[in-house]
Amino acid sequence: MSPQSDPSPSANASASGKSSSKRAKDAIPDIVIGRLPIYLRTLQLLAEEGREVTSSQELGERLGISSAQIRKDLSHFGEFGKQGTGYNIPYLIRQLEKILHVDRLWPVVLVGAGSLGRAIANYQGFESRGFRIAAVFDEDPAKVGEAVGALTIEEASQIPQRVQELGAQIGIIAVPVHAAQRVADTLIQAGIRGILCYAPITLKVPEYVRVEYIDPLIHLQHMTYYLGQANGETGGA
Amino acid sequence: MSPQSDPSPSANASASGKSSSKRAKDAIPDIVIGRLPIYLRTLQLLAEEGREVTSSQELGERLGISSAQIRKDLSHFGEFGKQGTGYNIPYLIRQLEKILHVDRLWPVVLVGAGSLGRAIANYQGFESRGFRIAAVFDEDPAKVGEAVGALTIEEASQIPQRVQELGAQIGIIAVPVHAAQRVADTLIQAGIRGILCYAPITLKVPEYVRVEYIDPLIHLQHMTYYLGQANGETGGA
DNA sequence: CCTTGTGAATATGTTCACAGCA
DNA sequence: TGCTGTGAACATATTCACAAGG
């Protein structure tokens, strides 16, 4: 019945490797937490279609996940459904938003104003889902002062001060791989506790910092393992 | 894991995650395959540092994974190491490239030439890792003809013909969520068998098509679950 | 010594299948 | 009836710990 949160998990997870974590015996598995945003996203899509209720079965079909898994995942946090009926969509959305702590707006600082950084800064989907890009930094002095959407690129040296002012706890790293660790260190030093890293490198961070990774090459190479064989190769499944 | 990629059988989740799959009894677990690109990436970084050999322990430390796991993962494919010494880096890189089928250049078609699509098209990291963006399409006729790097944006209606000509088996979807399923259907119809989807939706695809997802919001929300409580939140227990 | 590769032990995750309630 | 929530069964993944090779 009561929503929970938990402490522990270690720093890594990613666009591919999820990493280990020692959790307190009663903590909710990280893998379960990882599915909640997907449930939320799907429920929001259903809500936009004007739907009021859904079932674990319908969600499961949409997601390619078993209905039992969805029920069990949600049951870690409470009893959100009604027997015979299913789940009330707006209610479940609110609950998930609370559980994931996106029932608020998190200021996020972005480092890196190359084409990827600009694409991230321009993405309109953050605000309605709990996040606002509050500042953009770049290490290249030549870019400082340029506009990116409604923001102006700031000097990387301003990171500590600005993170403070903004009360940001989350940073996005969109710089070349060779600069990524340095930027991560700066962000952490400035007080950032969660990092979304687009650079293709596993960052070294203190245990209290959570890092998530996005790397399209990891996904493409994962895919080609399977594609290869149909190509007349040895291979997997 | 986060549910961000998944094995073929069903379409799955987000920017990370692994899901179920029925595999032949002797097939290698999908979760193992998912780690190989990370090993490869790390080895390539070590190679750039001029290193010749490494050990499962060193790799494990860099990745936050146990050395035993790395050894076991690799042991599915052969015996690549030498007792007392470790692994020869260039050799292991070649082996992994072969296993993942990136010992060749895969032509990839990209659909969506908004700021995200352009950032993807401009990314210089694909070529050296087995992929080449071979064509860019957009559904907006106004964009057709514009240049994106060395490529010219083509009409979406050209997809079937161009996929054929290029022999592409992989497509990247970087269009708004409402167009994503339609684009996926078009790509699959054209012969694409692997999709990397940046739109925040789980695609419905035939079982022979593999889909991987990238969605920064999934990662950010995964992260805020843990950040929230340290914030002194209710949500917490 | 050091480090691999691996069976056995452990830990974790998923599905089954059903009681119980709308 | 139709659906949830859940313990028990099953399936999968990770770690341990050590024999054996350089």
XYZ file of C-alpha atoms (C1' of nucleotides) in Angstrom:
518
model
C 0.000 0.000 0.000
C 2.614 2.516 0.771
C 4.804 3.804 -1.922
C 8.380 3.346 -1.146
C 11.658 4.559 -2.215
C 14.960 3.169 -1.576
C 18.466 4.129 -1.035
C 21.432 2.241 -2.172
C 21.918 1.507 -5.824
C 25.278 2.063 -7.209
C 26.201 4.360 -9.928
C 25.797 2.551 -13.121
C 23.069 1.760 -15.430
C 22.862 2.411 -19.010
C 21.782 2.284 -22.450
C 22.960 -1.165 -22.165
C 24.508 -2.446 -19.050
C 22.404 -2.193 -16.025
C 24.596 -2.526 -13.185
C 24.584 -4.269 -9.996
C 23.452 -2.795 -6.821
C 23.297 -3.982 -3.300
C 19.913 -3.155 -2.034
C 18.516 -3.285 1.399
C 16.463 -6.407 1.746
C 13.209 -4.567 1.363
C 14.209 -2.288 -1.455
C 12.474 -2.435 -4.787
C 14.552 -3.972 -7.572
C 16.154 -1.460 -9.859
C 14.889 -3.353 -12.858
C 11.349 -2.727 -11.671
C 12.032 0.986 -11.307
C 13.361 0.972 -14.831
C 10.051 -0.212 -16.191
C 7.939 2.363 -14.415
C 8.799 5.221 -16.795
C 7.744 2.977 -19.656
C 4.443 2.275 -18.018
C 4.027 5.964 -17.381
C 4.812 6.861 -20.973
C 2.313 4.329 -22.239
C -0.391 5.482 -19.858
C 0.137 9.055 -20.974
C -0.285 7.980 -24.562
C -3.504 6.171 -23.652
C -4.686 9.250 -21.788
C -4.085 11.355 -24.884
C -6.271 8.934 -26.779
C -8.972 9.801 -24.279
C -8.949 6.470 -22.492
C -10.030 6.316 -18.858
C -9.206 2.781 -17.804
C -6.893 0.028 -18.891
C -5.804 -3.407 -17.723
C -2.502 -5.112 -17.102
C -3.292 -7.209 -20.128
C -3.744 -4.264 -22.445
C -0.608 -2.586 -21.194
C 1.264 -5.825 -21.552
C 0.199 -6.232 -25.139
C 1.236 -2.720 -25.974
C 4.597 -3.210 -24.381
C 5.395 -6.798 -25.155
C 5.552 -7.590 -21.443
C 3.477 -10.140 -19.569
C 0.485 -8.865 -17.676
C 1.687 -10.676 -14.575
C 4.882 -8.715 -14.643
C 3.070 -5.426 -14.818
C 0.809 -6.360 -11.944
C 3.711 -7.517 -9.849
C 5.763 -4.432 -10.598
C 2.950 -2.118 -9.581
C 2.161 -4.178 -6.514
C 5.471 -3.157 -5.017
C 4.060 0.311 -4.548
C 0.462 -0.222 -3.648
C -2.844 -1.519 -4.882
C -3.732 0.738 -7.747
C -6.230 -1.404 -9.612
C -9.759 -2.619 -9.155
C -10.640 -6.249 -9.628
C -12.816 -6.823 -12.614
C -12.157 -3.333 -13.911
C -8.458 -2.645 -14.205
C -6.625 0.585 -13.608
C -7.908 4.120 -13.745
C -5.487 5.819 -16.104
C -5.302 9.346 -14.716
C -5.017 7.977 -11.194
C -2.254 5.549 -12.074
C -0.398 8.295 -13.927
C -0.480 10.469 -10.840
C 0.732 7.643 -8.666
C 3.615 6.814 -10.966
C 4.578 10.457 -11.224
C 4.739 10.605 -7.459
C 6.736 7.396 -7.178
C 9.239 8.560 -9.781
C 9.327 12.056 -8.289
C 8.330 13.710 -11.506
C 5.380 15.399 -9.864
C 7.591 18.484 -9.994
C 9.991 20.187 -12.432
C 13.652 19.272 -12.128
C 16.105 21.879 -13.375
C 18.749 20.215 -15.518
C 22.070 21.591 -16.699
C 23.359 20.570 -20.077
C 27.035 20.540 -20.953
C 27.955 20.473 -24.615
C 26.431 22.673 -27.292
C 27.376 20.764 -30.399
C 24.638 19.449 -32.618
C 23.649 16.817 -30.082
C 23.539 19.293 -27.238
C 21.450 21.644 -29.309
C 19.056 18.890 -30.239
C 18.638 18.043 -26.574
C 18.137 21.686 -25.653
C 15.526 22.036 -28.359
C 13.559 18.961 -27.421
C 10.106 20.054 -26.361
C 9.203 16.878 -24.526
C 11.013 17.493 -21.261
C 8.813 20.108 -19.677
C 5.661 18.056 -19.626
C 7.498 15.113 -18.148
C 9.210 16.674 -15.204
C 12.374 18.314 -16.525
C 13.550 21.709 -17.705
C 16.853 22.433 -19.330
C 17.858 25.379 -17.222
C 21.301 26.166 -18.588
C 23.638 25.160 -21.401
C 27.411 25.212 -21.146
C 30.258 24.667 -23.544
C 33.991 24.517 -23.101
C 34.578 26.285 -26.390
C 34.789 30.030 -25.675
C 33.805 30.723 -29.268
C 30.334 29.354 -28.626
C 29.691 31.270 -25.440
C 26.975 33.831 -25.939
C 25.273 32.047 -28.797
C 21.582 31.353 -28.409
C 20.140 27.866 -28.206
C 16.398 28.118 -28.160
C 15.593 30.456 -25.304
C 18.931 29.851 -23.621
C 22.344 31.360 -24.089
C 25.450 29.224 -24.063
C 27.483 29.882 -20.952
C 31.114 29.330 -20.105
C 31.928 25.988 -18.566
C 33.740 27.825 -15.801
C 30.363 29.081 -14.633
C 29.088 25.597 -13.901
C 29.640 25.572 -10.122
C 28.016 28.913 -9.564
C 25.084 28.264 -11.869
C 24.372 24.803 -10.548
C 24.139 26.360 -7.126
C 21.877 29.196 -8.224
C 19.581 26.902 -10.119
C 19.528 24.233 -7.459
C 20.185 21.671 -10.166
C 20.849 18.091 -9.156
C 20.871 16.626 -12.652
C 23.323 17.169 -15.472
C 23.405 15.989 -19.047
C 26.770 15.395 -20.687
C 26.829 15.861 -24.433
C 30.502 16.483 -25.066
C 33.103 14.450 -26.944
C 34.320 11.346 -25.196
C 37.670 12.839 -24.246
C 36.065 15.646 -22.304
C 33.369 13.588 -20.623
C 35.150 12.474 -17.470
C 36.451 15.974 -16.823
C 32.983 17.428 -17.243
C 31.530 14.767 -14.968
C 34.057 15.630 -12.274
C 33.179 19.299 -12.568
C 29.469 18.616 -12.339
C 29.835 16.371 -9.322
C 32.071 18.898 -7.661
C 29.348 21.443 -8.268
C 26.767 19.315 -6.516
C 25.146 17.331 -9.308
C 23.954 13.915 -8.160
C 22.514 12.429 -11.328
C 24.139 12.373 -14.754
C 22.772 11.410 -18.123
C 25.823 10.712 -20.246
C 25.741 10.670 -24.032
C 29.473 10.150 -24.361
C 30.586 6.602 -25.108
C 32.483 5.975 -21.911
C 31.753 4.556 -18.484
C 32.297 7.362 -16.023
C 34.086 6.994 -12.741
C 31.912 8.600 -10.101
C 31.384 8.429 -6.342
C 28.782 5.937 -5.204
C 26.265 8.615 -4.355
C 26.067 9.788 -7.953
C 23.778 7.964 -10.317
C 24.750 7.786 -13.971
C 22.630 6.686 -16.899
C 24.033 6.239 -20.371
C 22.759 6.742 -23.877
C 24.877 5.470 -26.732
C 23.309 4.611 -30.067
C 26.296 2.495 -31.087
C 25.680 0.130 -28.210
C 22.172 -0.432 -29.485
C 23.189 -0.770 -33.106
C 25.868 -3.300 -32.288
C 23.498 -5.232 -30.075
C 21.152 -5.377 -33.030
C 23.720 -6.465 -35.581
C 24.573 -9.482 -33.484
C 21.156 -10.789 -34.428
C 20.970 -9.346 -37.907
C 24.267 -10.858 -38.833
C 23.112 -14.379 -38.695
C 20.133 -13.923 -40.920
C 22.753 -12.532 -43.198
C 24.128 -16.009 -43.431
C 26.124 -15.849 -40.247
C 26.553 -17.800 -37.114
C 24.835 -16.076 -34.308
C 22.339 -15.761 -31.611
C 18.755 -16.583 -30.951
C 18.089 -3.244 -16.677
C 16.369 -1.075 -17.847
C 14.031 -2.115 -20.267
C 15.606 -0.448 -23.081
C 16.324 -3.046 -25.519
C 14.999 -6.405 -26.027
C 15.178 -9.561 -27.843
C 13.113 -10.108 -30.814
C 10.031 -11.906 -29.668
C 8.215 -8.909 -28.475
C 8.672 -5.257 -28.708
C 10.047 -3.877 -25.577
C 11.010 -0.919 -23.689
C 13.126 2.032 -23.452
C 16.557 3.322 -23.451
C 17.853 0.427 -21.569
C 16.184 -2.706 -20.326
C 16.243 -6.241 -21.289
C 13.326 -8.405 -21.603
C 12.245 -11.879 -22.054
C 12.942 -14.005 -24.987
C 12.557 -17.587 -25.828
C 15.870 -18.807 -26.933
C 16.996 -22.108 -28.178
C 18.527 -23.976 -25.285
C 22.034 -23.311 -26.490
C 21.619 -19.708 -27.466
C 23.618 -17.043 -25.714
C 21.596 -14.864 -23.339
C 20.565 -11.546 -24.765
C 21.810 -9.787 -21.684
C 25.290 -11.086 -22.430
C 25.101 -9.820 -25.994
C 24.092 -6.472 -24.630
C 27.323 -6.180 -22.695
C 29.617 -7.033 -25.558
C 29.387 -3.616 -27.211
C 30.355 -2.077 -23.896
C 33.376 -4.304 -23.632
C 34.264 -3.453 -27.200
C 33.949 0.266 -26.571
C 36.157 0.031 -23.522
C 38.763 -2.031 -25.294
C 38.862 0.497 -28.103
C 39.444 3.249 -25.588
C 42.278 1.236 -24.039
C 43.727 0.625 -27.493
C 43.716 4.362 -28.145
C 45.688 4.781 -24.950
C 48.251 2.504 -26.514
C 47.573 -0.453 -24.261
C 48.303 -3.954 -25.557
C 46.864 -6.225 -22.891
C 44.294 -6.028 -20.150
C 42.612 -8.318 -17.651
C 39.049 -9.094 -16.692
C 39.804 -7.336 -13.461
C 40.903 -4.115 -15.098
C 37.934 -4.132 -17.437
C 35.643 -4.854 -14.544
C 36.958 -1.934 -12.573
C 36.527 0.409 -15.484
C 33.001 -0.762 -16.035
C 31.737 -1.403 -12.559
C 31.155 -5.058 -13.394
C 32.672 -8.071 -11.678
C 35.644 -9.694 -13.341
C 33.925 -13.057 -13.122
C 31.061 -11.756 -15.172
C 33.335 -10.530 -17.890
C 35.183 -13.823 -18.038
C 31.958 -15.782 -18.147
C 30.458 -13.562 -20.807
C 33.475 -13.945 -23.043
C 33.687 -17.666 -22.398
C 30.424 -18.129 -24.286
C 32.294 -17.358 -27.476
C 35.670 -18.934 -27.017
C 38.838 -18.738 -25.004
C 40.292 -15.353 -25.745
C 42.582 -14.889 -22.783
C 45.846 -16.273 -21.492
C 46.214 -17.384 -17.926
C 48.536 -15.218 -15.955
C 48.528 -12.573 -18.667
C 45.016 -11.537 -19.513
C 43.631 -10.524 -22.897
C 45.426 -9.151 -25.920
C 43.490 -6.004 -26.679
C 43.703 -5.792 -30.477
C 42.909 -9.490 -30.748
C 39.914 -9.305 -28.447
C 38.643 -6.252 -30.314
C 38.768 -8.169 -33.577
C 36.964 -11.115 -32.049
C 34.208 -8.963 -30.607
C 33.799 -7.116 -33.887
C 33.325 -10.433 -35.611
C 30.877 -11.709 -33.028
C 28.826 -8.528 -33.210
C 29.075 -8.438 -36.997
C 30.614 -5.018 -37.048
C 33.608 -6.250 -38.984
C 31.859 -4.583 -41.927
C 30.000 -1.325 -42.685
C 26.228 -1.422 -42.325
C 24.324 1.120 -44.381
C 21.670 2.769 -42.227
C 18.720 4.886 -43.304
C 17.615 7.705 -41.078
C 14.076 9.019 -41.029
C 13.493 12.427 -39.513
C 15.573 15.505 -40.206
C 14.629 17.675 -37.255
C 17.345 18.751 -34.889
C 17.702 15.247 -33.492
C 17.926 13.669 -36.926
C 20.526 16.188 -37.981
C 22.565 15.564 -34.855
C 22.510 11.851 -35.612
C 23.450 12.419 -39.223
C 26.325 14.627 -38.155
C 27.709 12.241 -35.603
C 31.165 11.227 -36.696
C 31.405 8.148 -34.535
C 29.405 5.712 -36.647
C 31.833 5.034 -39.459
C 34.622 3.702 -37.327
C 32.250 1.442 -35.458
C 30.503 -0.355 -38.284
C 27.763 1.965 -39.486
C 27.235 4.574 -42.158
C 24.225 6.827 -42.436
C 23.462 6.278 -46.101
C 20.315 8.335 -46.555
C 18.139 10.793 -44.669
C 14.391 11.161 -45.194
C 11.742 13.503 -43.942
C 7.997 13.576 -44.349
C 8.003 17.332 -44.615
C 8.281 18.262 -48.317
C 9.659 21.627 -47.334
C 12.815 19.999 -46.031
C 13.445 17.817 -49.048
C 16.552 18.908 -50.909
C 18.226 20.506 -47.923
C 21.716 19.350 -47.108
C 22.611 17.526 -43.915
C 26.329 17.067 -43.813
C 27.223 15.310 -47.027
C 23.680 14.017 -47.536
C 20.586 15.562 -49.026
C 17.208 15.106 -47.370
C 15.001 12.873 -49.495
C 11.251 12.411 -49.679
C 9.832 9.779 -47.393
C 8.072 8.300 -50.395
C 11.471 7.256 -51.696
C 12.139 4.998 -48.750
C 11.234 1.670 -50.357
C 13.273 2.269 -53.467
C 16.283 3.674 -51.646
C 16.350 0.965 -48.985
C 16.479 -1.526 -51.826
C 19.225 0.282 -53.702
C 21.329 0.730 -50.612
C 20.746 -2.770 -49.333
C 19.970 -1.270 -45.942
C 18.708 -3.522 -43.192
C 18.799 -0.967 -40.393
C 16.716 2.151 -39.926
C 16.790 4.917 -37.365
C 13.552 6.649 -36.465
C 13.912 10.241 -35.299
C 10.439 11.578 -35.961
C 7.752 12.839 -33.560
C 5.946 10.174 -31.616
C 2.780 10.432 -33.673
C 4.567 9.545 -36.885
C 6.781 6.813 -35.477
C 4.570 3.771 -35.960
C 3.746 4.804 -39.504
C 7.409 5.265 -40.338
C 8.235 1.920 -38.757
C 5.609 0.216 -40.904
C 7.064 1.840 -44.006
C 10.603 0.815 -43.136
C 9.621 -2.758 -42.417
C 7.633 -2.912 -45.599
C 10.738 -1.726 -47.399
C 12.794 -4.555 -45.980
C 14.358 -3.074 -42.860
C 14.915 -5.654 -40.131
C 16.415 -3.623 -37.328
C 15.144 -0.307 -35.991
C 16.664 2.126 -33.571
C 13.757 4.209 -32.337
C 14.194 7.595 -30.694
C 10.454 8.224 -30.443
C 8.913 7.633 -27.021
C 6.649 4.766 -27.986
C 6.839 0.991 -28.081
C 6.488 -0.007 -31.705
C 4.367 -2.876 -32.910
C 6.507 -4.907 -35.268
C 6.651 -8.438 -36.649
C 8.721 -10.877 -34.645
C 11.520 -10.910 -37.180
C 12.211 -7.216 -36.700
C 14.425 -6.160 -33.856
C 13.782 -2.811 -32.235
C 15.983 -0.921 -29.813
C 14.879 2.241 -28.072
C 16.517 5.427 -26.932
C 14.514 7.793 -24.787
C 16.246 10.217 -22.464
C 13.109 10.713 -20.400
C 13.104 7.081 -19.416
C 16.598 7.490 -18.032
C 15.883 10.767 -16.322
C 12.807 9.409 -14.617
C 14.656 6.287 -13.607
C 17.210 8.554 -11.997
C 14.760 10.797 -10.173
C 13.280 7.802 -8.429
C 16.528 7.638 -6.493
C 17.233 11.361 -6.320
C 13.827 12.131 -4.973
C 14.205 10.592 -1.624
C 17.529 12.085 -0.830
C 15.707 15.303 -1.522
C 13.854 14.799 1.667
C 10.731 13.656 -0.031
C 7.509 12.214 1.022
C 7.725 9.604 -1.614
C 10.408 8.009 0.379
C 9.331 5.463 2.815
C 52.935 -15.359 -8.379
C 49.104 -13.859 -11.739
C 44.950 -14.596 -14.387
C 41.718 -17.451 -17.064
C 37.665 -20.490 -17.593
C 34.145 -22.900 -15.246
C 31.061 -25.948 -12.321
C 28.479 -25.256 -8.208
C 26.181 -22.202 -5.168
C 23.658 -18.258 -4.660
C 20.794 -14.479 -5.878
C 17.516 -12.386 -8.711
C 13.722 -12.071 -11.933
C 9.581 -13.919 -14.316
C 5.609 -16.629 -14.870
C 1.993 -19.534 -13.205
C -2.191 -20.193 -11.373
C -5.681 -19.107 -8.319
C -8.279 -16.888 -4.325
C -10.969 -13.088 -3.859
C -13.503 -9.087 -4.992
C -16.060 -5.807 -8.199
C -18.021 -12.620 -15.358
C -13.236 -10.201 -15.602
C -9.689 -8.549 -13.412
C -6.227 -7.699 -9.608
C -2.641 -9.067 -6.317
C 0.287 -12.690 -4.825
C 2.626 -16.980 -3.030
C 4.878 -20.759 -5.032
C 7.216 -22.684 -8.938
C 10.276 -21.951 -12.332
C 13.862 -19.695 -15.114
C 17.748 -16.842 -15.544
C 21.793 -14.317 -14.100
C 25.642 -13.455 -11.026
C 29.150 -14.620 -7.987
C 32.144 -17.784 -5.720
C 36.007 -20.327 -5.503
C 39.352 -23.187 -7.437
C 41.994 -26.198 -10.797
C 45.119 -25.411 -14.193
C 48.280 -22.869 -17.304
C 51.758 -19.277 -18.233
